[in-house]
Short mmCIF file of C-alpha atoms in Angstrom, two decimals:
data_model
loop_
_atom_site.label_atom_id
_atom_site.label_comp_id
_atom_site.label_asym_id
_atom_site.label_seq_id
_atom_site.Cartn_x
_atom_site.Cartn_y
_atom_site.Cartn_z
CA MET J 26 0.00 0.00 0.00
CA LEU J 27 2.82 2.38 0.89
CA SER J 28 4.55 1.73 -2.44
CA LEU J 29 1.30 2.54 -4.28
CA VAL J 30 1.03 5.85 -2.45
CA LYS J 31 4.67 6.61 -3.20
CA TYR J 32 4.15 5.70 -6.88
CA LEU J 33 1.05 7.91 -7.14
CA ASN J 34 2.86 10.73 -5.36
CA CYS J 35 5.54 10.69 -8.04
CA ASN J 36 3.51 9.71 -11.12
CA LEU J 37 -0.19 10.54 -10.75
CA GLU J 38 -0.27 13.69 -12.87
CA LYS J 39 2.17 12.32 -15.44
CA ASN J 40 0.08 9.18 -15.95
CA LEU J 41 -3.15 11.18 -16.15
CA CYS J 42 -1.62 13.54 -18.72
CA VAL J 43 -0.28 10.66 -20.81
CA GLY J 44 -3.65 8.90 -20.64
CA LEU J 45 -5.56 12.02 -21.62
CA MET J 46 -3.20 12.84 -24.50
CA SER J 47 -3.39 9.24 -25.70
CA ALA J 48 -7.18 9.28 -25.57
CA ILE J 49 -7.27 12.52 -27.57
CA ALA J 50 -4.87 11.14 -30.19
CA VAL J 51 -6.72 7.83 -30.56
CA VAL J 52 -10.20 9.34 -30.77
CA LEU J 53 -9.19 12.08 -33.19
CA GLY J 54 -7.26 9.54 -35.28
CA ILE J 55 -10.36 7.37 -35.50
CA GLN J 56 -12.39 10.48 -36.37
CA VAL J 57 -10.03 11.33 -39.24
CA PHE J 58 -10.19 7.75 -40.51
CA MET J 59 -13.98 7.69 -40.27
CA ARG J 60 -14.39 11.03 -42.01
CA TYR J 61 -11.94 10.59 -44.89
CA CYS J 62 -11.97 6.84 -45.45
CA MET J 63 -15.44 5.77 -44.40
CA HIS J 64 -17.22 9.06 -45.28
CA GLN J 65 -18.92 8.98 -41.88
CA SER J 66 -18.45 11.19 -38.87
CA LEU J 67 -18.39 10.58 -35.16
CA GLY J 68 -20.57 13.26 -33.64
CA TRP J 69 -19.01 13.03 -30.21
CA SER J 70 -15.27 12.93 -30.99
CA GLU J 71 -14.53 16.66 -31.03
CA GLU J 72 -16.45 17.17 -27.80
CA PHE J 73 -14.59 14.28 -26.18
CA ALA J 74 -11.23 15.67 -27.30
CA ARG J 75 -12.14 19.15 -26.06
CA TYR J 76 -13.12 17.89 -22.61
CA CYS J 77 -10.01 15.70 -22.37
CA PHE J 78 -7.92 18.74 -23.30
CA VAL J 79 -9.57 20.82 -20.56
CA TRP J 80 -8.73 18.11 -18.02
CA LEU J 81 -5.21 17.83 -19.46
CA VAL J 82 -4.57 21.54 -18.92
CA PHE J 83 -5.66 21.55 -15.29
CA VAL J 84 -3.86 18.31 -14.40
CA GLY J 85 -0.84 19.73 -16.23
CA ILE J 86 -0.80 22.73 -13.90
CA SER J 87 -0.38 20.32 -11.00
CA TYR J 88 2.33 18.41 -12.87
CA GLY J 89 4.18 21.69 -13.41
CA ALA J 90 3.97 22.37 -9.68
CA LEU J 91 5.27 18.86 -8.94
CA MET J 92 8.23 19.33 -11.26
CA MET J 93 8.70 22.93 -10.04
CA LYS J 94 8.63 24.14 -13.64
CA HIS J 95 6.20 27.05 -13.36
CA ILE J 96 7.29 30.44 -14.55
CA THR J 97 9.55 32.21 -12.11
CA ILE J 98 11.50 35.37 -12.48
CA ASP J 99 15.05 34.24 -11.84
CA ALA J 100 16.47 37.70 -12.45
CA PHE J 101 14.32 39.00 -9.59
CA LEU J 102 15.65 36.27 -7.32
CA LEU J 103 19.25 37.22 -8.16
CA VAL J 104 18.64 40.70 -6.70
CA PHE J 105 18.59 39.16 -3.23
CA PRO J 106 21.61 37.86 -1.32
CA LYS J 107 22.07 34.08 -1.44
CA ALA J 108 21.06 33.77 2.19
CA MET J 109 17.64 35.31 1.47
CA ARG J 110 16.81 33.49 -1.78
CA LYS J 111 15.27 30.47 -0.09
CA TYR J 112 12.98 32.75 1.91
CA VAL J 113 11.98 34.65 -1.21
CA THR J 114 11.28 31.33 -2.97
CA LEU J 115 9.14 30.20 -0.03
CA SER J 116 7.26 33.49 -0.14
CA GLY J 117 6.54 32.95 -3.83
CA GLN J 118 5.34 29.43 -3.12
CA LEU J 119 3.07 30.76 -0.39
CA LEU J 120 1.56 33.26 -2.83
CA PHE J 121 1.06 30.47 -5.37
CA LEU J 122 -0.63 28.36 -2.68
CA VAL J 123 -2.99 31.20 -1.77
CA PHE J 124 -3.81 31.67 -5.46
CA SER J 125 -4.40 27.93 -5.93
CA ILE J 126 -6.72 27.71 -2.95
CA TRP J 127 -8.61 30.80 -4.11
CA ILE J 128 -9.11 29.34 -7.60
CA LEU J 129 -10.05 25.99 -6.02
CA ALA J 130 -12.79 27.67 -3.95
CA LEU J 131 -14.16 29.55 -6.97
CA ALA J 132 -14.03 26.45 -9.15
CA TRP J 133 -15.84 24.42 -6.47
CA GLN J 134 -18.67 26.98 -6.39
CA PHE J 135 -18.94 26.97 -10.17
CA MET J 136 -18.90 23.16 -10.36
CA ALA J 137 -21.58 22.96 -7.64
CA ARG J 138 -23.78 25.33 -9.66
CA GLN J 139 -23.34 23.13 -12.73
CA TYR J 140 -24.23 20.08 -10.64
CA ASN J 141 -27.42 21.75 -9.41
CA ILE J 142 -28.43 22.87 -12.90
CA GLY J 143 -28.03 19.33 -14.24
CA LEU J 144 -26.96 20.41 -17.73
CA LEU J 145 -25.76 17.67 -20.10
CA SER J 146 -23.16 18.03 -22.84
CA PRO J 147 -24.64 18.30 -26.34
CA SER J 148 -23.13 15.23 -28.03
CA MET J 149 -21.99 12.80 -25.36
CA ARG J 150 -24.81 13.62 -22.90
CA ILE J 151 -22.50 13.56 -19.87
CA PRO J 152 -23.21 15.87 -16.93
CA MET J 153 -21.37 19.14 -17.44
CA TRP J 154 -20.29 19.26 -13.81
CA ILE J 155 -17.80 16.51 -14.71
CA VAL J 156 -16.15 18.86 -17.19
CA TYR J 157 -16.24 21.71 -14.68
CA ALA J 158 -14.63 19.46 -12.06
CA ALA J 159 -11.31 19.75 -13.95
CA PRO J 160 -10.20 23.00 -12.26
CA VAL J 161 -11.33 21.64 -8.88
CA VAL J 162 -9.21 18.51 -9.25
CA GLY J 163 -6.34 20.35 -10.92
CA PHE J 164 -6.03 23.09 -8.32
CA ALA J 165 -6.59 20.67 -5.42
CA LEU J 166 -3.64 18.63 -6.72
CA THR J 167 -1.69 21.84 -7.33
CA SER J 168 -2.28 22.97 -3.74
CA VAL J 169 -0.99 19.64 -2.46
CA ARG J 170 2.09 19.86 -4.69
CA VAL J 171 2.85 23.42 -3.60
CA ILE J 172 2.52 22.41 0.06
CA GLN J 173 4.92 19.51 -0.60
CA ALA J 174 7.40 21.91 -2.20
CA MET J 175 7.09 24.30 0.72
CA VAL J 176 7.68 21.52 3.26
CA HIS J 177 10.75 20.44 1.28
CA GLY J 178 11.96 24.04 1.18
CA ILE J 179 11.44 24.53 4.90
CA LYS J 180 13.28 21.29 5.70
CA HIS J 181 16.25 22.49 3.65
CA LEU J 182 16.13 26.12 4.77
CA HIS J 183 19.32 25.93 6.79
CA ASP J 184 21.04 23.18 4.82
CA PRO J 185 24.46 24.55 3.75
CA SER J 186 24.91 21.77 1.14
CA ASP J 187 21.85 23.12 -0.68
CA GLU J 188 23.47 26.52 -1.34
CA GLU J 189 23.91 27.59 -4.93
#
């Protein structure tokens, strides 16, 4: 069980992104084949690809947080003395966490409204709240990843071997 948690901690977003991209590629490939070779069209394929892409974007935000690859202004960080840079980085992570939680709260409200309305997607007839759950899941995962990065940063705050 512990190894599963460790595996998911390291690979959840990556596997979701690969799965979503693969699903998009397969479905759109089948759509192209159907349209140009069979002279038929799948009415749901573009909608499916669009919704997978929406989920891909929001899960990708979390993956970026996991890999610590979000946009930072390194030149701004170089203005500070080396001793302060870790604190400045932690401050930036705290701001990102506040932003993530704020977006998570707004997304939750919006998804709840969609759930209460009960609207279905035009082609696939799936509840639209499932589509609108993407920012909720994405920013919940992002918040967890930012907290993990902050804990790591705090643990290594006074580690001289971590100096640049």
